[in-house]
Amino acid sequence: MAQLSDDCFAFGGPMMSVDEAVSIIAARVTAVQDIETVSLVAADGRILAKEISAPLPLPPFTNSAVDGYAVRSGDLAQLEEQAFPVAGRVQAGASAQGPVEPGHAVRIFTGAPMPQGADTVFMQEDVRLDQGRVVLPVGLKPGANVRMAGEDIPAGHSALAAGQRLRPQDVALVAAFGLTHVEVRRRIRVAVFSTGNELVSPGASRGAAQLFDSNRFMLMAMLVRLGCEVSDLGILGDDRVSLASALKSVAGTLDLILTTGGVSTGEEDHVKAAVESVGTLVLWRMAIKPGRPVAMGIIGGTPFIGLPGNPVASFVTFVHVVRPTVLALAGATQQHLIPMPVRAAFTYKKKIARREYVRVNLRRRENGVLEAVKFPREGAGLLSSLVDTDGLVELGEEITLVELGQTVGFLGYASLI
Ligand code: AMP
Ligand code: MG
């Protein structure tokens, strides 16, 4: 089973930076070890268990990059155009022909193997035909328009590293090697609960002071995108005993337990006490806004993360705490988020020593520069602020003021998961 070692709880200080939290998690989580073999069509998003070295060079043979005429560069004159007889024709998929005779050209098509002796291809657009001869202009470099065997990837090259989260282009590479299956880590299994007496599931009847549980579906969708197998464990009430027994009943059967709500220190926030009664817990006060406390712990050997209940806080802390944990548990190489520089179309004051995320839309100015327009309202409970925006501007701990026109870092929602 995946593990989070106990000593991470030595770090439960009063206020922890996002980077500190992430490095503690990543260093202490042990990845799942089980390996399964999947076919190429099922490989996207899976975590490669073993390095893949190129079993053959790519391209596997030297071939023409264009439709045209293959020649021997040694036959070409430097100063004047030449007319060569066309002897032979080779199309894609045909076997290579015997040596090109001196002073001759071979008709060739894109992807066809280069005839023996030929090393240069004239594009058909650059030549003309004159009584069965091809007239070749001056100035083409020897080797032009030829793709050499192995120029993309030489045989034996380490092409994909273990821990790579396979993307469509990675799957293409595996296919280009002629492999039909890949060895990947098994998917990690994550259970998700919501907590709160005010919550009901969509479809159930809603009391006047109740709201439909939305976080659970957001979190499950994000986990699925990260390649997890998700168990939906519904809603738990604000009651320590029932929370504790529910947590205990799933611990040990999966790789991560994730909850939302009830992790603050109010009288009706029972998650902390529930985890403490069945496992070990630390409450991290992360220096992040929106955020509030995030609870982490171990219950019966299973890592536990409790996110805040406000939807935006839940989203942001998922990205910074759950995502790196899931990647580490799944055996994936950490994928660092790289903000894209954009112009701030807003001013903003913030606290020093706290990471803040501002919900923004991107807009292109007349001069082509991309700028980030701040969502007009800031509440951490506003789902519309996530739905109606393109992403988050990340403001580092050292920043206290964003001035209009300043360059800031933008993270698109698609890049966060
Ligand atoms: P809590 O973190 O439990 O104090 O909740 C903070 C706020 O988030 C409260 O207004 C809750 O009603 C709301 N909230 C908590 N859990 C959810 C959820 N699963 N879906 C939507 N809103 C929630
Ligand atoms: Mg609550």
Coordinates of C-alpha atoms and ligand atoms in Angstrom, one line a residue:
M1 CA 0.0 0.0 0.0
A2 CA 1.1 3.6 -0.5
Q3 CA 2.5 5.2 2.6
L4 CA 3.0 8.5 4.2
S5 CA 5.7 8.2 6.8
D6 CA 4.9 9.3 10.4
D7 CA 7.7 11.8 10.7
C8 CA 6.0 14.3 8.5
F9 CA 4.2 15.3 11.6
A10 CA 7.3 16.8 13.1
F11 CA 6.6 19.7 10.8
G12 CA 3.2 20.8 11.9
G13 CA 4.3 24.4 12.7
P14 CA 2.0 27.3 13.1
M15 CA 2.2 28.7 9.6
M16 CA 3.8 26.8 6.7
S17 CA 4.7 28.0 3.3
V18 CA 3.2 26.2 0.3
D19 CA 6.7 25.1 -0.9
E20 CA 7.6 23.7 2.5
A21 CA 4.3 21.7 2.6
V22 CA 4.8 20.4 -0.9
S23 CA 8.4 19.4 -0.3
I24 CA 7.5 17.6 3.0
I25 CA 4.8 15.7 1.3
A26 CA 6.8 14.7 -1.8
A27 CA 9.7 13.6 0.3
R28 CA 7.7 11.4 2.7
V29 CA 5.2 9.7 0.5
T30 CA 6.1 6.2 -0.8
A31 CA 4.7 5.4 -4.2
V32 CA 2.5 2.4 -5.0
Q33 CA 4.7 -0.5 -6.2
D34 CA 2.1 -2.6 -8.0
I35 CA 2.6 -2.7 -11.8
E36 CA 0.1 -3.6 -14.4
T37 CA 0.4 -3.9 -18.2
V38 CA -1.9 -1.8 -20.3
S39 CA -2.4 -1.6 -24.1
L40 CA -1.6 1.6 -25.9
V41 CA -5.2 2.7 -26.1
A42 CA -5.4 2.6 -22.3
A43 CA -2.1 4.2 -21.7
D44 CA -2.9 7.9 -21.7
G45 CA -2.5 9.4 -18.3
R46 CA -0.9 6.4 -16.7
I47 CA 2.4 6.5 -14.8
L48 CA 5.2 4.7 -16.6
A49 CA 6.7 2.1 -14.2
K50 CA 9.9 1.4 -16.1
E51 CA 12.1 3.4 -18.4
I52 CA 11.6 2.8 -22.1
S53 CA 14.7 2.7 -24.2
A54 CA 14.4 2.9 -28.0
P55 CA 14.5 -0.6 -29.4
L56 CA 15.1 0.8 -32.8
P57 CA 16.2 4.1 -34.3
L58 CA 13.7 6.7 -35.3
P59 CA 13.2 7.1 -38.2
P60 CA 14.2 3.4 -38.6
F61 CA 15.7 4.1 -42.1
T62 CA 17.0 7.1 -44.0
N63 CA 14.2 8.5 -46.1
S64 CA 13.0 11.5 -48.1
A65 CA 11.4 14.4 -46.3
V66 CA 9.6 15.6 -49.4
D67 CA 8.2 14.6 -52.8
G68 CA 11.0 15.2 -55.3
Y69 CA 14.1 13.9 -56.9
A70 CA 16.9 12.1 -55.1
V71 CA 20.5 12.6 -56.4
R72 CA 24.1 12.1 -55.3
S73 CA 25.4 15.5 -54.1
G74 CA 28.8 14.8 -55.5
D75 CA 27.3 15.0 -59.0
L76 CA 26.0 18.5 -58.5
A77 CA 27.7 21.5 -60.2
Q78 CA 28.2 24.6 -58.1
L79 CA 27.4 27.3 -60.6
E80 CA 24.8 26.3 -63.1
E81 CA 21.6 24.3 -63.3
Q82 CA 21.9 20.8 -64.6
A83 CA 19.5 18.4 -66.3
F84 CA 19.7 14.8 -65.1
P85 CA 17.9 11.8 -66.6
V86 CA 15.3 10.3 -64.3
A87 CA 16.1 6.7 -63.6
G88 CA 13.7 4.9 -61.2
R89 CA 10.9 5.8 -58.9
V90 CA 10.5 4.9 -55.2
Q91 CA 7.4 5.6 -53.2
A92 CA 6.7 5.3 -49.5
G93 CA 6.6 1.7 -48.4
A94 CA 8.6 0.4 -51.4
S95 CA 12.0 -1.1 -50.8
A96 CA 15.1 0.9 -51.5
Q97 CA 16.5 0.7 -55.0
G98 CA 20.0 -0.2 -56.2
P99 CA 22.7 2.5 -56.5
V100 CA 21.8 5.7 -58.3
E101 CA 23.9 5.9 -61.4
P102 CA 26.2 9.0 -61.5
G103 CA 24.5 12.0 -63.1
H104 CA 21.0 10.5 -62.6
A105 CA 18.0 11.4 -60.4
V106 CA 15.4 9.0 -58.9
R107 CA 11.8 10.1 -58.5
I108 CA 11.1 9.9 -54.8
F109 CA 8.1 10.6 -52.5
T110 CA 7.9 11.6 -48.8
G111 CA 8.8 8.8 -46.5
A112 CA 10.3 6.6 -49.2
P113 CA 13.7 5.0 -48.4
M114 CA 16.6 6.8 -50.0
P115 CA 18.1 4.9 -52.9
Q116 CA 21.6 3.7 -52.3
G117 CA 24.2 6.4 -53.1
A118 CA 21.7 9.2 -53.1
D119 CA 22.0 11.7 -50.2
T120 CA 20.1 14.8 -51.3
V121 CA 16.5 15.4 -52.5
F122 CA 15.3 18.3 -54.7
M123 CA 11.7 19.3 -53.9
Q124 CA 9.4 18.8 -56.8
E125 CA 8.4 22.5 -56.5
D126 CA 12.0 23.6 -57.2
V127 CA 12.6 21.7 -60.4
R128 CA 11.1 21.5 -63.9
L129 CA 10.9 18.6 -66.3
D130 CA 12.4 18.9 -69.7
Q131 CA 12.0 16.0 -72.2
G132 CA 12.2 13.3 -69.5
R133 CA 15.0 15.0 -67.7
V134 CA 14.8 16.9 -64.4
V135 CA 16.3 20.3 -64.4
L136 CA 18.0 21.0 -61.0
P137 CA 18.7 24.5 -59.8
V138 CA 22.0 25.5 -58.1
G139 CA 22.5 26.2 -54.5
L140 CA 20.9 23.1 -52.7
K141 CA 23.0 22.0 -49.8
P142 CA 24.2 18.4 -49.8
G143 CA 21.9 16.3 -47.5
A144 CA 19.0 18.6 -48.0
N145 CA 15.5 17.2 -47.5
V146 CA 16.7 13.8 -46.2
R147 CA 15.8 12.4 -42.8
M148 CA 18.6 10.3 -41.5
A149 CA 18.0 7.0 -39.6
G150 CA 18.1 7.7 -35.9
E151 CA 18.1 11.5 -36.3
D152 CA 15.0 11.8 -34.1
I153 CA 16.0 9.2 -31.6
P154 CA 19.0 6.8 -31.8
A155 CA 18.6 3.2 -31.0
G156 CA 19.1 2.5 -27.3
H157 CA 18.4 6.1 -26.2
S158 CA 16.5 6.5 -23.0
A159 CA 13.3 7.8 -24.5
L160 CA 10.8 7.8 -21.6
A161 CA 11.7 7.9 -18.0
A162 CA 10.0 5.9 -15.2
G163 CA 7.5 8.1 -13.5
Q164 CA 6.4 9.8 -16.7
R165 CA 2.7 10.6 -16.7
L166 CA 2.0 9.5 -20.3
R167 CA 0.6 12.1 -22.6
P168 CA -0.7 11.4 -26.1
Q169 CA 2.7 12.2 -27.7
D170 CA 4.4 9.8 -25.3
V171 CA 1.9 7.1 -26.4
A172 CA 2.8 7.9 -30.0
L173 CA 6.5 7.3 -29.2
V174 CA 5.8 4.0 -27.6
A175 CA 3.8 3.0 -30.7
A176 CA 6.6 4.3 -33.0
F177 CA 8.8 1.8 -31.3
G178 CA 6.4 -1.0 -32.2
L179 CA 5.5 -1.8 -28.7
T180 CA 1.9 -2.8 -28.0
H181 CA 1.7 -2.5 -24.2
V182 CA 3.4 -0.5 -21.5
E183 CA 4.1 -1.3 -17.8
V184 CA 2.5 1.3 -15.6
R185 CA 1.8 1.7 -11.8
R186 CA -1.6 0.7 -10.8
R187 CA -4.0 3.6 -10.3
I188 CA -4.1 4.9 -6.7
R189 CA -7.4 4.5 -4.9
V190 CA -8.8 7.6 -3.2
A191 CA -11.9 7.8 -1.1
V192 CA -13.7 11.2 -0.9
F193 CA -16.1 12.4 1.8
S194 CA -17.8 15.7 2.3
T195 CA -18.6 16.8 5.8
G196 CA -21.3 19.1 7.1
N197 CA -24.8 18.9 8.4
E198 CA -25.9 21.6 5.9
L199 CA -25.0 19.4 2.9
V200 CA -27.3 17.1 0.9
S201 CA -26.4 15.2 -2.3
P202 CA -27.8 16.5 -5.6
G203 CA -31.0 14.7 -6.2
A204 CA -32.0 14.4 -2.5
S205 CA -34.6 16.7 -1.0
R206 CA -33.0 19.9 0.4
G207 CA -34.1 21.5 3.6
A208 CA -34.4 25.3 3.8
A209 CA -31.0 25.7 5.5
Q210 CA -29.2 23.1 3.4
L211 CA -27.2 23.3 0.2
F212 CA -26.3 20.7 -2.4
D213 CA -22.8 19.3 -1.9
S214 CA -20.7 20.6 -4.8
N215 CA -17.1 20.1 -3.5
R216 CA -17.2 16.4 -3.5
F217 CA -18.0 16.3 -7.3
M218 CA -15.3 18.9 -8.0
L219 CA -12.7 16.9 -6.0
M220 CA -13.7 13.6 -7.6
A221 CA -13.4 15.1 -11.1
M222 CA -10.0 16.5 -10.3
L223 CA -8.9 13.1 -8.9
V224 CA -10.1 11.3 -12.0
R225 CA -8.2 13.7 -14.2
L226 CA -5.1 12.8 -12.1
G227 CA -5.7 9.2 -13.0
C228 CA -7.1 8.0 -9.6
E229 CA -9.7 5.4 -9.0
V230 CA -12.3 7.3 -6.8
S231 CA -14.6 5.9 -4.2
D232 CA -17.5 8.3 -3.5
L233 CA -18.3 7.9 0.2
G234 CA -21.0 10.6 0.4
I235 CA -21.6 13.1 3.1
L236 CA -20.8 12.8 6.8
G237 CA -22.5 14.9 9.5
D238 CA -20.7 17.2 11.9
D239 CA -20.3 14.5 14.5
R240 CA -17.0 13.3 15.8
V241 CA -18.1 9.7 16.5
S242 CA -19.6 9.0 13.1
L243 CA -16.8 10.7 11.3
A244 CA -14.3 8.6 13.2
S245 CA -16.0 5.4 12.5
A246 CA -16.4 6.2 8.8
L247 CA -12.7 7.1 8.5
K248 CA -11.7 4.0 10.4
S249 CA -13.8 1.7 8.2
V250 CA -12.1 2.8 5.0
A251 CA -8.6 3.2 6.3
G252 CA -6.3 0.4 5.2
T253 CA -8.3 -0.5 2.1
L254 CA -7.1 2.4 -0.1
D255 CA -4.2 4.8 -0.7
L256 CA -5.6 8.2 0.3
I257 CA -8.6 9.5 2.2
L258 CA -9.7 13.0 1.2
T259 CA -12.4 15.1 2.9
T260 CA -13.7 18.6 2.5
G261 CA -15.1 20.8 5.3
G262 CA -14.9 20.8 9.0
V263 CA -11.1 21.3 9.4
S264 CA -11.2 24.7 11.0
T265 CA -11.1 25.1 14.7
G266 CA -14.7 26.0 15.3
E267 CA -16.9 24.0 17.7
E268 CA -18.6 22.3 14.8
D269 CA -15.4 21.4 13.0
H270 CA -15.0 17.7 14.1
V271 CA -12.6 16.3 11.5
K272 CA -9.5 17.1 13.5
A273 CA -10.8 15.4 16.6
A274 CA -12.2 12.4 14.6
V275 CA -8.8 11.8 12.9
E276 CA -7.0 12.2 16.2
S277 CA -9.2 9.5 17.7
V278 CA -8.4 6.9 15.1
G279 CA -5.0 8.0 13.8
T280 CA -2.4 10.7 13.9
L281 CA -3.1 14.2 12.7
V282 CA -1.5 17.5 12.1
L283 CA -3.3 20.6 11.2
W284 CA -1.3 22.7 8.8
R285 CA -1.9 26.4 8.7
M286 CA -0.6 27.0 5.3
A287 CA 0.3 30.6 4.3
I288 CA -2.1 30.5 1.3
K289 CA -5.2 32.5 0.3
P290 CA -7.8 31.3 -0.4
G291 CA -6.9 28.4 1.9
R292 CA -7.3 28.3 5.6
P293 CA -6.1 25.2 7.5
V294 CA -5.5 21.9 5.8
A295 CA -5.4 18.7 7.9
M296 CA -3.1 15.9 7.1
G297 CA -2.6 12.6 8.9
I298 CA -2.4 8.9 8.8
I299 CA -5.3 6.6 9.7
G300 CA -4.5 2.8 9.9
G301 CA -1.5 3.4 7.6
T302 CA -3.5 5.4 5.0
P303 CA -2.7 9.0 4.3
F304 CA -5.5 11.4 5.1
I305 CA -6.0 15.0 3.8
G306 CA -8.8 17.2 5.0
L307 CA -9.5 20.3 2.8
P308 CA -11.5 23.3 3.8
G309 CA -15.1 23.5 2.9
N310 CA -15.3 26.8 1.0
P311 CA -15.2 25.8 -2.7
V312 CA -12.4 28.1 -3.8
A313 CA -10.3 27.3 -0.8
S314 CA -11.0 23.6 -1.5
F315 CA -9.9 24.0 -5.1
V316 CA -6.7 25.9 -4.4
T317 CA -5.6 23.7 -1.6
F318 CA -6.3 20.6 -3.7
V319 CA -3.9 22.0 -6.3
H320 CA -1.2 22.6 -3.8
V321 CA -1.5 19.8 -1.4
V322 CA -3.6 17.0 -2.9
R323 CA -2.1 17.1 -6.4
P324 CA 1.6 16.7 -5.3
T325 CA 0.5 14.0 -2.8
V326 CA -1.4 12.1 -5.5
L327 CA 1.5 12.4 -7.9
A328 CA 3.9 11.1 -5.3
L329 CA 1.6 8.2 -4.2
A330 CA 1.1 7.3 -7.9
G331 CA 4.8 7.1 -8.5
A332 CA 4.8 10.1 -10.9
T333 CA 7.6 12.6 -11.3
Q334 CA 6.4 15.8 -9.7
Q335 CA 5.1 18.2 -12.3
H336 CA 5.9 21.7 -11.2
L337 CA 3.4 24.4 -12.1
I338 CA 5.0 27.0 -14.3
P339 CA 3.1 30.3 -14.3
M340 CA 3.0 32.2 -17.6
P341 CA 3.9 35.9 -17.5
V342 CA 1.0 38.2 -18.3
R343 CA 0.2 41.9 -17.6
A344 CA -1.9 42.6 -14.6
A345 CA -5.0 44.7 -15.5
F346 CA -5.7 45.2 -11.8
T347 CA -4.1 46.5 -8.7
Y348 CA -4.0 44.4 -5.6
K349 CA -2.7 44.6 -2.0
K350 CA -1.6 41.6 -0.2
K351 CA 0.1 40.4 3.0
I352 CA 3.8 39.6 2.9
A353 CA 4.8 36.0 3.5
R354 CA 1.6 34.6 2.2
R355 CA 1.0 33.0 -1.2
E356 CA -2.2 34.4 -2.8
Y357 CA -4.2 33.3 -5.8
V358 CA -6.4 35.8 -7.7
R359 CA -9.1 34.5 -10.0
V360 CA -8.7 36.1 -13.4
N361 CA -9.8 36.0 -17.1
L362 CA -7.2 36.5 -19.8
R363 CA -7.8 39.2 -22.4
R364 CA -5.7 40.2 -25.4
R365 CA -5.0 44.0 -25.6
E366 CA -4.9 45.8 -28.9
N367 CA -1.1 45.6 -29.0
G368 CA -1.3 41.8 -28.6
V369 CA -0.2 41.7 -25.0
L370 CA -2.1 39.2 -22.8
E371 CA -3.5 40.7 -19.7
A372 CA -5.2 39.2 -16.6
V373 CA -8.5 40.8 -15.6
K374 CA -9.4 40.1 -12.0
F375 CA -12.8 38.6 -11.1
P376 CA -14.7 41.5 -9.5
R377 CA -15.5 39.6 -6.2
E378 CA -13.2 37.8 -3.9
G379 CA -15.2 35.5 -1.5
A380 CA -13.9 31.9 -1.1
G381 CA -17.4 30.6 -1.3
L382 CA -18.1 31.9 -4.8
L383 CA -18.3 29.0 -7.2
S384 CA -19.0 31.4 -10.0
S385 CA -15.6 32.9 -9.5
L386 CA -14.1 29.6 -10.6
V387 CA -16.6 28.9 -13.3
D388 CA -16.4 32.3 -15.0
T389 CA -12.6 32.6 -15.0
D390 CA -9.7 31.2 -17.0
G391 CA -7.3 30.6 -14.2
L392 CA -5.3 31.9 -11.2
V393 CA -2.7 34.6 -10.9
E394 CA -0.1 33.4 -8.4
L395 CA 1.3 36.1 -6.2
G396 CA 4.5 35.0 -4.3
E397 CA 5.1 35.4 -0.6
E398 CA 7.4 38.4 -1.2
I399 CA 4.9 40.5 -3.0
T400 CA 2.9 43.1 -1.1
L401 CA 1.4 45.1 -4.0
V402 CA 0.5 44.5 -7.6
E403 CA 0.5 47.6 -9.7
L404 CA -1.5 48.1 -12.9
G405 CA 0.6 46.9 -15.8
Q406 CA 3.0 44.8 -13.7
T407 CA 4.0 41.4 -14.9
V408 CA 2.4 38.6 -12.9
G409 CA 2.3 34.7 -13.3
F410 CA -0.8 33.1 -14.6
L411 CA -1.8 29.4 -14.2
G412 CA -4.6 28.3 -16.5
Y413 CA -7.0 25.8 -15.0
A414 CA -6.2 23.2 -17.6
S415 CA -2.5 23.3 -16.4
L416 CA -3.4 22.8 -12.8
I417 CA -4.7 19.2 -13.1
Ligands
AMP1 P1 -16.3 24.5 6.7 O1 -14.9 24.3 6.1 O2 -16.9 23.2 7.0 O3 -16.3 25.4 7.8 O4 -17.2 25.1 5.5 C1 -17.0 26.4 5.0 C2 -18.1 26.8 4.1 O5 -18.1 25.9 3.0 C3 -19.5 26.6 4.7 O6 -20.2 27.8 4.2 C4 -20.0 25.4 4.1 O7 -21.4 25.3 3.9 C5 -19.3 25.3 2.7 N1 -19.1 23.9 2.3 C6 -18.6 23.0 3.1 N2 -18.5 21.8 2.4 C7 -19.1 22.0 1.2 C8 -19.3 21.2 0.1 N3 -19.0 19.9 0.1 N4 -19.9 21.8 -1.0 C9 -20.2 23.1 -1.0 N5 -20.0 23.9 0.1 C10 -19.5 23.4 1.1
MG2 MG -18.6 22.5 8.0

